[in-house]
Coordinates of C-alpha atoms in Angstrom, one line a residue:
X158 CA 52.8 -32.4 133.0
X159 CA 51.5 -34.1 135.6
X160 CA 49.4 -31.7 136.8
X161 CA 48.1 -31.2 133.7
X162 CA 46.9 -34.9 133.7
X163 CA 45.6 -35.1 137.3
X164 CA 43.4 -32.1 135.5
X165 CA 42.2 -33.8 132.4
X166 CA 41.7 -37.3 134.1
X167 CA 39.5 -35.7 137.3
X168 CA 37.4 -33.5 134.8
X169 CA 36.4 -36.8 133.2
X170 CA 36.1 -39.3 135.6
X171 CA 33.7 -36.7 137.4
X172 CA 31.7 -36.9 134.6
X173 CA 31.8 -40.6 134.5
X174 CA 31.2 -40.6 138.2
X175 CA 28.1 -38.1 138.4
X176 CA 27.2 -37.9 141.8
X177 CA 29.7 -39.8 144.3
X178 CA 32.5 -38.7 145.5
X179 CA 35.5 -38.7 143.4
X180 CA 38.5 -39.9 145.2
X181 CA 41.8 -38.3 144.5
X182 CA 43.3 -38.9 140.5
X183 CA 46.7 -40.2 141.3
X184 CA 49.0 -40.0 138.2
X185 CA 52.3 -42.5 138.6
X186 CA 55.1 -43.4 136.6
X187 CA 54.7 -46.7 134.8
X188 CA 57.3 -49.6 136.6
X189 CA 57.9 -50.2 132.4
X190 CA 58.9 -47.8 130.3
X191 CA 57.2 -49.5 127.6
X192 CA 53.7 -49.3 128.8
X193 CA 53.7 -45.3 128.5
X194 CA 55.2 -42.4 130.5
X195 CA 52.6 -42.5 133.0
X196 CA 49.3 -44.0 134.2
X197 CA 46.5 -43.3 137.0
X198 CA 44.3 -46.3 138.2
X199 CA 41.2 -44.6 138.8
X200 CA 38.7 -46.8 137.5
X201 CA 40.2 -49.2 139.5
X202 CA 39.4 -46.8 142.4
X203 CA 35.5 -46.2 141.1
X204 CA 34.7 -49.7 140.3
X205 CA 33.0 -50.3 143.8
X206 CA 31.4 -47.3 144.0
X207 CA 29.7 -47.4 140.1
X208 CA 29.5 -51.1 140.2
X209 CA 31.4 -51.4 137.0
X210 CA 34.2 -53.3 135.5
X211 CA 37.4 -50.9 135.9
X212 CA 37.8 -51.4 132.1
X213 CA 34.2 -50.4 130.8
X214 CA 35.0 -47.7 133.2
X215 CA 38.4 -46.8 131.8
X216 CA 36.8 -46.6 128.4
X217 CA 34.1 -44.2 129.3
X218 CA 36.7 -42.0 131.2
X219 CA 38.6 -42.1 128.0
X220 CA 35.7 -41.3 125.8
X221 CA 34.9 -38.1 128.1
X222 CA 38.5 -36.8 128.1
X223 CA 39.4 -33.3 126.2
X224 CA 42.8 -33.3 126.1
X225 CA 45.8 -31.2 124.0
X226 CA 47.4 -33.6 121.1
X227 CA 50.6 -31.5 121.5
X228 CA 50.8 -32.5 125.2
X229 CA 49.3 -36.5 125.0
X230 CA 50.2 -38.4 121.5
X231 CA 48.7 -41.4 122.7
X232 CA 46.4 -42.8 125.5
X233 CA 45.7 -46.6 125.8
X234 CA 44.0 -48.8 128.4
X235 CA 45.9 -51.9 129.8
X236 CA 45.1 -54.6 132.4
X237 CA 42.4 -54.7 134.4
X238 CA 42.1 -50.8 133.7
X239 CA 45.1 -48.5 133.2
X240 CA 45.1 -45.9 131.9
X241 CA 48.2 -44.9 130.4
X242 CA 49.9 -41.8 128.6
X243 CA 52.6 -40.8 126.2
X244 CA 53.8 -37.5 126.1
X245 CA 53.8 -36.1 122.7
X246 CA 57.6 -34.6 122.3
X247 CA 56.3 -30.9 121.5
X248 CA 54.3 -31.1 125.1
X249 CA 57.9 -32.2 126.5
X250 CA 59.4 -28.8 124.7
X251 CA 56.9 -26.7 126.6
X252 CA 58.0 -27.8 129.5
X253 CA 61.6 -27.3 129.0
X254 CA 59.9 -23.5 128.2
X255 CA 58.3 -23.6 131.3
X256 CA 61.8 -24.4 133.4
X257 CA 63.2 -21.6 131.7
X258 CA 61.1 -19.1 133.1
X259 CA 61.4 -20.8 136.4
X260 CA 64.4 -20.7 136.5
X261 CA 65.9 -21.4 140.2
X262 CA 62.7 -21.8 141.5
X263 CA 61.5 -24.7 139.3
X264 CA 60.8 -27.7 141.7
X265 CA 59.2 -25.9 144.2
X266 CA 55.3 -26.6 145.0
X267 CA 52.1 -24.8 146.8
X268 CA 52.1 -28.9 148.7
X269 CA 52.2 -27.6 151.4
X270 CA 51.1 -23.8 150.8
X271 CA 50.1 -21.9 153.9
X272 CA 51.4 -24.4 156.7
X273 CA 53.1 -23.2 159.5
X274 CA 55.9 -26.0 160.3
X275 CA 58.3 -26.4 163.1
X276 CA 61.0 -28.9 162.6
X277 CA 62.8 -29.8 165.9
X278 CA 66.2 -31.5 165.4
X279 CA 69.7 -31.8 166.3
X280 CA 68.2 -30.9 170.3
X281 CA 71.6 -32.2 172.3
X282 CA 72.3 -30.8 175.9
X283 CA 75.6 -28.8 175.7
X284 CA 77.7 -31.1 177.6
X285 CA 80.4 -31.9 174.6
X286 CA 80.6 -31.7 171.4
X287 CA 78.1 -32.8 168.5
X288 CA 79.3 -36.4 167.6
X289 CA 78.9 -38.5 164.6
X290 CA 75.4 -40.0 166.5
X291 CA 73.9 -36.7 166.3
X292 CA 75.0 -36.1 162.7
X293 CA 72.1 -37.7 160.7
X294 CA 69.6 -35.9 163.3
X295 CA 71.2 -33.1 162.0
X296 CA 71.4 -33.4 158.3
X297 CA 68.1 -35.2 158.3
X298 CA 66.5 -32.6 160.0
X299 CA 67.9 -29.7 158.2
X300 CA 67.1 -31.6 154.8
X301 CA 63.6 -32.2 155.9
X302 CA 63.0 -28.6 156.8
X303 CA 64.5 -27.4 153.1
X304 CA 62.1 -30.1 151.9
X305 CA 59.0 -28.6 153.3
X306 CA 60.1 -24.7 152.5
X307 CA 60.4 -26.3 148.6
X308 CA 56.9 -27.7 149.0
X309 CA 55.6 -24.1 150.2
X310 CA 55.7 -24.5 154.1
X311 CA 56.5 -21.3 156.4
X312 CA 59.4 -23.4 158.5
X313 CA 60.8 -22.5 161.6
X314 CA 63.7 -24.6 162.9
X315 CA 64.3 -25.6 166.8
X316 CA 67.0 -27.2 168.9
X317 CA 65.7 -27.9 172.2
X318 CA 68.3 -28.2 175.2
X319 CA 68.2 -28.7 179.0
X320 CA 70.7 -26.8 180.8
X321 CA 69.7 -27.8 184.3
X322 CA 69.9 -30.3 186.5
X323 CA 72.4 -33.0 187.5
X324 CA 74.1 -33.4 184.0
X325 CA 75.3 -30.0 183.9
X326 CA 75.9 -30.0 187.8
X327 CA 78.1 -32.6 187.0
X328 CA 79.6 -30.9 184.1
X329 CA 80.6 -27.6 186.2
X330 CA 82.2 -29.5 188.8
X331 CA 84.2 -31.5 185.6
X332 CA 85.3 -28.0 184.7
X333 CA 86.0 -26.9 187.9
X334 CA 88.4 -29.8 189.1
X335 CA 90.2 -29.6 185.7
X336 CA 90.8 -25.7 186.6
X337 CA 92.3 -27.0 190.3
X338 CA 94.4 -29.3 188.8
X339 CA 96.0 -27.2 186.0
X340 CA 96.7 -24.4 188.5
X341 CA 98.3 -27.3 190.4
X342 CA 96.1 -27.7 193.4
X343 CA 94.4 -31.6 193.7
X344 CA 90.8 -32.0 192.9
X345 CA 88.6 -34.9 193.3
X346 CA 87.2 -35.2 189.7
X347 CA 83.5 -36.4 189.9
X348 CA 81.9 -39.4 190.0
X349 CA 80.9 -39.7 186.8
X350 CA 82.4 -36.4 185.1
X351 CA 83.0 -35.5 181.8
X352 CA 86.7 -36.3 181.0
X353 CA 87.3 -35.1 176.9
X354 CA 90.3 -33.0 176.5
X355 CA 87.1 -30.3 175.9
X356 CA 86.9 -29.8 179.8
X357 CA 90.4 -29.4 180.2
X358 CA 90.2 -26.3 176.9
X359 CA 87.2 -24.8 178.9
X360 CA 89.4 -24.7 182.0
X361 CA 92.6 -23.3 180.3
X362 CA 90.4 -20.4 178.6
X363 CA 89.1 -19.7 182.5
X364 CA 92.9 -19.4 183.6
X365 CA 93.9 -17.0 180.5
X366 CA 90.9 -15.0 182.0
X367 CA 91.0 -14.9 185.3
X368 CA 94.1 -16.5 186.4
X369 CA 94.2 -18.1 189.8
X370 CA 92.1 -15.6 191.1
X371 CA 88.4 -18.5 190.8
X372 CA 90.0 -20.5 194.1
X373 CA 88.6 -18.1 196.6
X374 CA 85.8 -20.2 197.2
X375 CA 84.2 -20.2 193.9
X376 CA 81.2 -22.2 193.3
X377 CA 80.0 -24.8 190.9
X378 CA 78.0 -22.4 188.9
X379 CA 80.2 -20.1 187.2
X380 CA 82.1 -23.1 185.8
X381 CA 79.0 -24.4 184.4
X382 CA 78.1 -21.5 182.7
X383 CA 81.5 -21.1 181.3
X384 CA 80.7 -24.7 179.8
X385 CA 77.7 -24.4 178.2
X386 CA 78.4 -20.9 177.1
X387 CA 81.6 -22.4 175.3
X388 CA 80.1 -25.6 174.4
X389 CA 76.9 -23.8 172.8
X390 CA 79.5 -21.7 170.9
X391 CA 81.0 -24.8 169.4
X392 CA 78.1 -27.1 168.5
X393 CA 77.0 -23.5 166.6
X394 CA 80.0 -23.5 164.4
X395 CA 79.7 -27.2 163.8
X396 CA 76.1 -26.7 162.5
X397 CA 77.4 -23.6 160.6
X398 CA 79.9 -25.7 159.2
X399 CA 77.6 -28.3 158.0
X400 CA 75.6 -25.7 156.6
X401 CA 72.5 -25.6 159.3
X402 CA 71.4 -22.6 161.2
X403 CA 69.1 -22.8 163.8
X404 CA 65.6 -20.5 163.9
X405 CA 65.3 -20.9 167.9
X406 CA 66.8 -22.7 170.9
X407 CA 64.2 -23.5 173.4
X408 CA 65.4 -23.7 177.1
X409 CA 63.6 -27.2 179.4
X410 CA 63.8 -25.0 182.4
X411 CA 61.5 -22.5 181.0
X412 CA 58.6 -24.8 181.0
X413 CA 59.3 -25.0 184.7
X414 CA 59.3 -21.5 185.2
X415 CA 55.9 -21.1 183.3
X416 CA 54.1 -23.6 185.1
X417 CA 53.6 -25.3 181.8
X418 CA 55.0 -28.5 183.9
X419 CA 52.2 -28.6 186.6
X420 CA 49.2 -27.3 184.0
X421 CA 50.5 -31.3 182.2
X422 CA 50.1 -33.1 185.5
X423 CA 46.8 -31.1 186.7
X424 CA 45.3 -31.6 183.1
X425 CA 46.4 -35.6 183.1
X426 CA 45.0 -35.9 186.8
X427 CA 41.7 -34.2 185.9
X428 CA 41.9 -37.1 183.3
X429 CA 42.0 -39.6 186.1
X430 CA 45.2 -40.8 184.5
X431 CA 47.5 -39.9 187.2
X432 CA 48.0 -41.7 190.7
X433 CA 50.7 -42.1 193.1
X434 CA 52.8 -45.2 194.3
X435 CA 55.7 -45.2 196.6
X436 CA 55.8 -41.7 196.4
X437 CA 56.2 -41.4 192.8
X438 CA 53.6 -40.2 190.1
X439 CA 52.9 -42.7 187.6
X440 CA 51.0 -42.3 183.9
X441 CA 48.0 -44.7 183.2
X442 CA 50.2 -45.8 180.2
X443 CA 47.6 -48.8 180.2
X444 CA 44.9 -47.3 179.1
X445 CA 46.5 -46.9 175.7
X446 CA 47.5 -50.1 175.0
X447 CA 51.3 -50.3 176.8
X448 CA 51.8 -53.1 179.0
X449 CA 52.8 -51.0 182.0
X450 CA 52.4 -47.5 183.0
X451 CA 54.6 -45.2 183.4
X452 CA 56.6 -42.8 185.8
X453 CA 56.5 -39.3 185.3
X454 CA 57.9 -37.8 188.2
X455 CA 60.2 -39.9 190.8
X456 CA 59.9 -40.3 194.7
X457 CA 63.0 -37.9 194.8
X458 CA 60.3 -34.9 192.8
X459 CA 62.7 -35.1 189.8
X460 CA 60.6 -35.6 186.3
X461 CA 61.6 -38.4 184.1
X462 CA 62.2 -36.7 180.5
X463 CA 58.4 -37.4 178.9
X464 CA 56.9 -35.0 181.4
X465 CA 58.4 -32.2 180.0
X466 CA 58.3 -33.5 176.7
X467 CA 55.0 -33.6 177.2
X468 CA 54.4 -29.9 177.8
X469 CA 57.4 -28.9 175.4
X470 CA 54.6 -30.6 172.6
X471 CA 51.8 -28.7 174.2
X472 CA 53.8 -25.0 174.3
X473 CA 54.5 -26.0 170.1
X474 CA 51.0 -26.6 169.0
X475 CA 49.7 -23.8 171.4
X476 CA 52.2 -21.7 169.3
X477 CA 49.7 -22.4 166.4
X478 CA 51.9 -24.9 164.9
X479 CA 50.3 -26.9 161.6
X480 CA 52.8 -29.4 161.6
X481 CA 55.4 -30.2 164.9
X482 CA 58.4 -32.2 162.8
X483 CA 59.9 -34.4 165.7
X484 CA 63.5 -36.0 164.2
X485 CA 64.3 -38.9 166.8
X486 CA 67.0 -41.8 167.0
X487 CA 65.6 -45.6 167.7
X488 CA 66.1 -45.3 171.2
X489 CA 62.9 -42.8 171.3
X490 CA 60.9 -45.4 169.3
X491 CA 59.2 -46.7 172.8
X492 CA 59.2 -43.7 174.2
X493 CA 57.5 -40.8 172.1
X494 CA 54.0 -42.2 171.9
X495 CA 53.6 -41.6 176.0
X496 CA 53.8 -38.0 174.4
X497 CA 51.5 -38.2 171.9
X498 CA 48.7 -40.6 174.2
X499 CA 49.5 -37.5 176.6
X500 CA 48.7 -34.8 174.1
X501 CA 45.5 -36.8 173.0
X502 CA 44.3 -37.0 176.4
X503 CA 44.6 -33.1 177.2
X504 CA 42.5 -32.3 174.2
X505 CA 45.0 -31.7 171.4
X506 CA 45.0 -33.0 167.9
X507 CA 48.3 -35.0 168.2
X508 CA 47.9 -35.9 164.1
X509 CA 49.6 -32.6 164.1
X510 CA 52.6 -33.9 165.8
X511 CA 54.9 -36.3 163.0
X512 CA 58.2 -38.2 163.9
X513 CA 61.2 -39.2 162.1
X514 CA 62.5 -42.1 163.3
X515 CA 66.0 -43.1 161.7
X516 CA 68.2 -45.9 162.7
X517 CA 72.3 -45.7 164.0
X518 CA 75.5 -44.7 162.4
X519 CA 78.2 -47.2 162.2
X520 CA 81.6 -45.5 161.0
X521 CA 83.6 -48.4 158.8
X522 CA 87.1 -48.5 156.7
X523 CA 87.6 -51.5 154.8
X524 CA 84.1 -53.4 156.2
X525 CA 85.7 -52.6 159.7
X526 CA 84.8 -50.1 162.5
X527 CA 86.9 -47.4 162.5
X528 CA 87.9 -45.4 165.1
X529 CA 89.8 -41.9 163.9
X530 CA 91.6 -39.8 166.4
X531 CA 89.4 -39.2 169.4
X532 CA 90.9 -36.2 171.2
X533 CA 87.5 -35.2 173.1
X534 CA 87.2 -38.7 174.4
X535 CA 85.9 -41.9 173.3
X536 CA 83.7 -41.0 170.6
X537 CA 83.8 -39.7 167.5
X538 CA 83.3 -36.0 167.0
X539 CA 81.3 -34.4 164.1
X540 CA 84.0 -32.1 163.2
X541 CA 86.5 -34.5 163.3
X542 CA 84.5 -36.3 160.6
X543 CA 83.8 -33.3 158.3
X544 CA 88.0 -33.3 158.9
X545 CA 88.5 -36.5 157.4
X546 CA 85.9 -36.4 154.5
X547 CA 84.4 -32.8 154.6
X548 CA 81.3 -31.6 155.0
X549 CA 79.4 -32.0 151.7
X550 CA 80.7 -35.4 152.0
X551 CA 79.3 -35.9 155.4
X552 CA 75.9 -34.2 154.7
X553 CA 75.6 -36.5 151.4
X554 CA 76.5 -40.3 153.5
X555 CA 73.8 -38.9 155.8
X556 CA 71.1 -38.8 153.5
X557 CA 71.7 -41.6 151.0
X558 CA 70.3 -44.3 152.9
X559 CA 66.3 -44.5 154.0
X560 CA 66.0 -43.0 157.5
X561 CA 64.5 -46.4 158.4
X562 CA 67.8 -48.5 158.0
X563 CA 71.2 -49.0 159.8
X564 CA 73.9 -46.9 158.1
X565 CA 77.4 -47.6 157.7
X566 CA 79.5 -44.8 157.3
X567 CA 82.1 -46.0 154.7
X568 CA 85.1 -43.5 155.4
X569 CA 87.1 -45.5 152.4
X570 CA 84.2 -44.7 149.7
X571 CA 83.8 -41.2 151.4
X572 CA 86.8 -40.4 150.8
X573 CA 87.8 -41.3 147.3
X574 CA 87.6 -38.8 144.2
X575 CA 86.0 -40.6 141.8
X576 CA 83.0 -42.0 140.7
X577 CA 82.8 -44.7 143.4
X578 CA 82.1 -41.6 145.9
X579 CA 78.1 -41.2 145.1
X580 CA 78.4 -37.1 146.1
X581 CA 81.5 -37.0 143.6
X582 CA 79.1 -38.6 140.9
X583 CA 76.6 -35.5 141.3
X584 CA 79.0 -33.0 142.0
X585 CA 81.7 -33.8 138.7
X586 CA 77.9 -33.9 136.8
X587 CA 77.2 -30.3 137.4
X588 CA 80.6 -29.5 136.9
X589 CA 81.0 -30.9 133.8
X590 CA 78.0 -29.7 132.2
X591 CA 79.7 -26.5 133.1
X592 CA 83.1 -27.7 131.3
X593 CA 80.6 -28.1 128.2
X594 CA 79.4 -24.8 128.0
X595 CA 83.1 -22.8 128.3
X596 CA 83.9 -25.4 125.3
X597 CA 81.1 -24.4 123.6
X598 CA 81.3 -20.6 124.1
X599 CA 84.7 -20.9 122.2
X600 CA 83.0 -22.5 119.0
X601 CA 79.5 -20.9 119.1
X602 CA 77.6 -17.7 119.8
X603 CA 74.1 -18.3 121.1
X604 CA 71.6 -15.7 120.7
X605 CA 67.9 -15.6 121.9
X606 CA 66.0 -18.7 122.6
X607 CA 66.6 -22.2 121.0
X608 CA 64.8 -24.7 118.7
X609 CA 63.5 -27.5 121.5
X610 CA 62.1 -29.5 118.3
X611 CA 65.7 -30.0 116.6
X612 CA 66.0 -32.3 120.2
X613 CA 65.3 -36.1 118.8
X614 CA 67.2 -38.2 119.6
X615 CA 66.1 -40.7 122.3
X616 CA 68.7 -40.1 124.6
X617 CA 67.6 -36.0 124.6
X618 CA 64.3 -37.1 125.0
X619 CA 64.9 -39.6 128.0
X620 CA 66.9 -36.6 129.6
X621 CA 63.5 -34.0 129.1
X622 CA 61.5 -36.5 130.6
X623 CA 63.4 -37.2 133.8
X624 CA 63.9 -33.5 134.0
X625 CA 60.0 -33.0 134.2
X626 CA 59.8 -35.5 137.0
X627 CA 61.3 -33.2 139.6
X628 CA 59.1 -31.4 141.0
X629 CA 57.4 -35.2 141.9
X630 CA 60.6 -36.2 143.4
X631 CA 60.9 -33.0 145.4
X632 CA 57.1 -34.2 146.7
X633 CA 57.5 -37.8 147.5
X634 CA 60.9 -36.9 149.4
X635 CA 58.7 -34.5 151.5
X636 CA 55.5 -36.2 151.6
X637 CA 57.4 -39.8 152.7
X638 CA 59.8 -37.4 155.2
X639 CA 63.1 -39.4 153.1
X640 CA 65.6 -37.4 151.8
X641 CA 67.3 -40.0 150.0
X642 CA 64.6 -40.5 147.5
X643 CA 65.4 -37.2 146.0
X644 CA 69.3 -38.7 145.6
X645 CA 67.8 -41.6 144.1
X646 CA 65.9 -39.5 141.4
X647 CA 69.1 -36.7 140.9
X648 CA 71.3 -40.1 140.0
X649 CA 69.1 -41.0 137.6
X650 CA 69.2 -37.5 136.3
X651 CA 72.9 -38.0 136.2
X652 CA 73.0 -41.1 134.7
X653 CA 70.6 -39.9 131.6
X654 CA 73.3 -37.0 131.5
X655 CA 76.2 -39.3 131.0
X656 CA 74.5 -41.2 128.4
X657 CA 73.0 -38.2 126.5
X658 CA 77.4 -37.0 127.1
X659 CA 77.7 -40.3 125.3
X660 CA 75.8 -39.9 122.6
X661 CA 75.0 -36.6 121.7
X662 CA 78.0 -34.4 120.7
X663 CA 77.6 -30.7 120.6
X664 CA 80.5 -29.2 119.4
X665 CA 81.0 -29.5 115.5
X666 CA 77.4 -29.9 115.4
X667 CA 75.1 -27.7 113.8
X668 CA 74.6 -24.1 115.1
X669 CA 70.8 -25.2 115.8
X670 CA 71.3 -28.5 117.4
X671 CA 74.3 -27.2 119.7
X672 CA 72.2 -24.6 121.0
X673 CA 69.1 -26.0 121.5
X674 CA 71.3 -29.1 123.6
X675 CA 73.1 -26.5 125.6
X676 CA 70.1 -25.0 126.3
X677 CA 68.9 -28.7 127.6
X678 CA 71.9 -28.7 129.8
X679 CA 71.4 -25.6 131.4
X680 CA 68.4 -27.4 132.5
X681 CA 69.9 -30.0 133.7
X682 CA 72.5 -28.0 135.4
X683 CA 70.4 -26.2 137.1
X684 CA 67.7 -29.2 138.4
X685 CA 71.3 -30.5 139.7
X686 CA 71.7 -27.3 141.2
X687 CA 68.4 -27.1 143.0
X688 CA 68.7 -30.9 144.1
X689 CA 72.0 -30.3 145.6
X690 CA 70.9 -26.9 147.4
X691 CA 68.0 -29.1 148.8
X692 CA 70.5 -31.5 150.3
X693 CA 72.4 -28.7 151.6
X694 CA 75.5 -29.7 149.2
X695 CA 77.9 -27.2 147.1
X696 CA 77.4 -27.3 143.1
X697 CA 80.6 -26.9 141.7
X698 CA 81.3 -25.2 138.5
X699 CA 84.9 -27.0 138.3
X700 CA 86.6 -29.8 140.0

């Protein structure tokens, strides 16, 4: 429906605007139900550019529009110049017909048609194990990338990792000591080591396969190895778990191996945006607006992380990347636009670089930080979360706060059965539409298609009408890069469910008016289904 308006509104206001250039029709939900079932402001928008009173120009706009009467019953100006819309309830019919033939695919879009996206997420170094901070990179990310497939994008998605240097030196050495000690010889643990009962696992699986026999003088590296192999293996099944799987995992060291590392500091110095000082290699940060500059490769010739960040964003777009999807926590918020001020100074069109910045997870029980059993040191795993609440659960308290504020992880409400757990609300919604139709297959036999027009009552149509604005909320989840709009709108489809439940019976009804409101909540059933798939949560069919 509403493309159909952004259609009949832009073939008129061209005709009221003749020669300039139109700007975009935007068609929006009225903030009051009363005033109509939507509106667009664009004689508002023209009124500079015609010299006109909005109104006068809302009139003439109206005046040149051809529309369908069994689409529109009624279009009226308001305010300054509104113009708003009523959909005519045999318009609202046809687009229960159109969901029909949809079927599973109804919500998706051509928004983003043709685009070639890369979402990078998740992106930990496999020291330990995914914990609950990198949880809402995860389901963000994930939930971001089913956003943009929805919206027609060609998504790949990437988990970047550094495997070298002195974290994972120091991570061998973890394993290696916890080996010595276990097959009783004394080790000096590191300064600084990795001490989660997950070092001392690694070590044990060493022993079962190759006994005593790594004393000889083994070095530091095959213990690493065996640590990031078996780390890697387990941050996979936690993704898996959590219903993500990865497209690619792109290695840090192999931008050294390429060169891709010097080709960033010979194209910045070329720039005149390099220079050296006490025997480090500093960025001319300054020159784009930060108060100091910045290092990019220390006196010792280790890089600071932005350098190869820096040429990590250069190997994506020169992958032929539309869109680079960049999920970040706060602390990056100071820190990515050296990249982008980097990528603008070598020549490429960093608008093609976005970032999701989302704030910190606080895990509470009873409005007090909770700490649950931390067996692979102190922090709290992501496993051991999805073991306390599961993993629709976890995905779900993820998403249903904006990106852009603090969330509190409420294990209490995550954990009840009820409908004080929001995921519960959605799930027991799908599943009791489903409870509805086993009823109703034991009174009634429905054959062929249904009677929309024997659905009248206001609670029906409220129901058809939220249903219609999916697609939208599918949009403005990807569009806005927040996932928890798209919860926003399913609750409201929820909510009309219950009260349509409430008010509209369907068994000892009529054979007409019980299939044609089944036939409206397989509809519904399914939007819940596709909302649910989007956020990467389970639609149950009982509970």
């Amino acid at each position: 429906m509403k493309q159909y308006l952004t259609e009949i509104v832009t073939e008129a206001a061209r005709k009221v605007g003749g020669d300039i250039d139109l700007p975009p029709v935007i068609i929006e939900k009225p903030r009051i139900p009363e005033h109509g079932d939507a509106a667009t402001n664009i004689a508002l928008q023209l009124a500079r550019p015609l010299r006109s009173a909005p109104r006068k120009i809302a009139e003439d706009i109206v005046a040149e529009m051809t529309y369908d009467a069994s689409r529109i019953s009624e279009i009226q100006i308001a305010g300054p110049g509104f113009i708003n819309f009523r959909y005519a309830d045999e318009g609202l019919h046809e687009v229960l017909k159109d969901v029909e033939r949809a079927g599973k695919s109804y919500g998706m879009s051509g928004l983003n048609s043709g685009k070639k996206v890369q979402v990078e997420f998740v992106s930990a170094n496999p020291t330990g194990p995914l914990t609950v901070g990198h949880g809402r990179n995860a389901v963000l990310g994930d939930t971001l990338a089913r956003l943009l497939e929805w919206t027609g994008a060609d998504v790949d998605r990437e988990y970047y990792f550094n495997n070298a240097g002195r974290q994972m030196r120091v991570l061998g050495e973890s394993v290696k000591a916890r080996y010595f000690q276990i097959t009783g010889q004394d080790e000096a643990f590191p300064e600084g080591g990795y001490e989660g009962e997950y070092i001392r696992d690694i070590a044990r699986r060493l022993i079962d396969r190759h006994g005593e026999g790594l004393k000889g003088g083994s070095g530091v590296d095959l213990f690493k190895e065996a640590a990031e192999a078996s780390i890697f293996q387990e941050i996979q099944n936690t993704l898996r778990r959590m219903n993500i799987k990865m497209d690619a995992f792109y290695n840090e060291n192999d931008l050294y191996e390429s060169g891709a590392i010097e080709k960033v500091l010979s194209k910045l110095d070329k720039k005149g945006l390099l220079y050296d000082k006490e025997g480090a290699t500093w960025f001319k940060t300054t020159t784009f607006g930060k108060d100091k500059d910045t290092v990019l490769r220390k006196s010792t010739g280790e890089p600071t992380y932005r350098l190869p960040d820096m040429a990590y964003h250069a190997d994506k777009l020169d992958r032929g990347y539309d869109l680079c999807v960049d999920v970040f926590g706060a602390d990056h918020i100071a820190t990515y636009p050296d990249v982008i001020s980097a990528l603008d100074a070598m020549g490429y069109d960093s608008s093609r670089v976005d970032v999701l910045v989302y704030q910190f997870v606080t895990i509470v029980k009873d409005g007090k930080p909770f700490k649950m059993s931390t067996r692979k040191a102190n922090y709290i795993t992501l496993d051991e979360l999805m073991d306390e609440v599961g993993a629709d659960v976890t995905r779900f308290f993820f998403l249903m706060r904006s990106p852009n504020t603090h969330l509190e992880f409420d294990i209490g409400q995550a954990k009840e059965a009820g409908e004080k757990n929001p995921v519960f609300y959605l799930q027991y919604a799908h599943a009791r539409i489903k409870s509805i139709f086993r009823k109703a297959s034991e009174q009634y036999q429905f054959h062929g298609s249904c009677d929309y027009s024997n659905l009248t009552h206001s609670s029906e149509t409220r129901l058809i009408k939220r249903v219609t604005d999916f697609p939208e909320a599918i949009e403005n989840s990807a569009l806005n890069k927040e996932p928890h709009r798209l919860i926003n709108y399913l609750n409201e489809l929820a909510a009309d469910f219950h009260r349509f439940y409430h008010d509209c019976h369907i068994l000892g009804e009529k054979q007409e008016i019980a299939h044609a409101r089944v036939s409206l909540l397989a509809i519904v059933a399914l939007v819940l289904a596709n909302g649910l798939e989007i956020l990467g949560i389970t639609a149950p069919d009982r509970m």
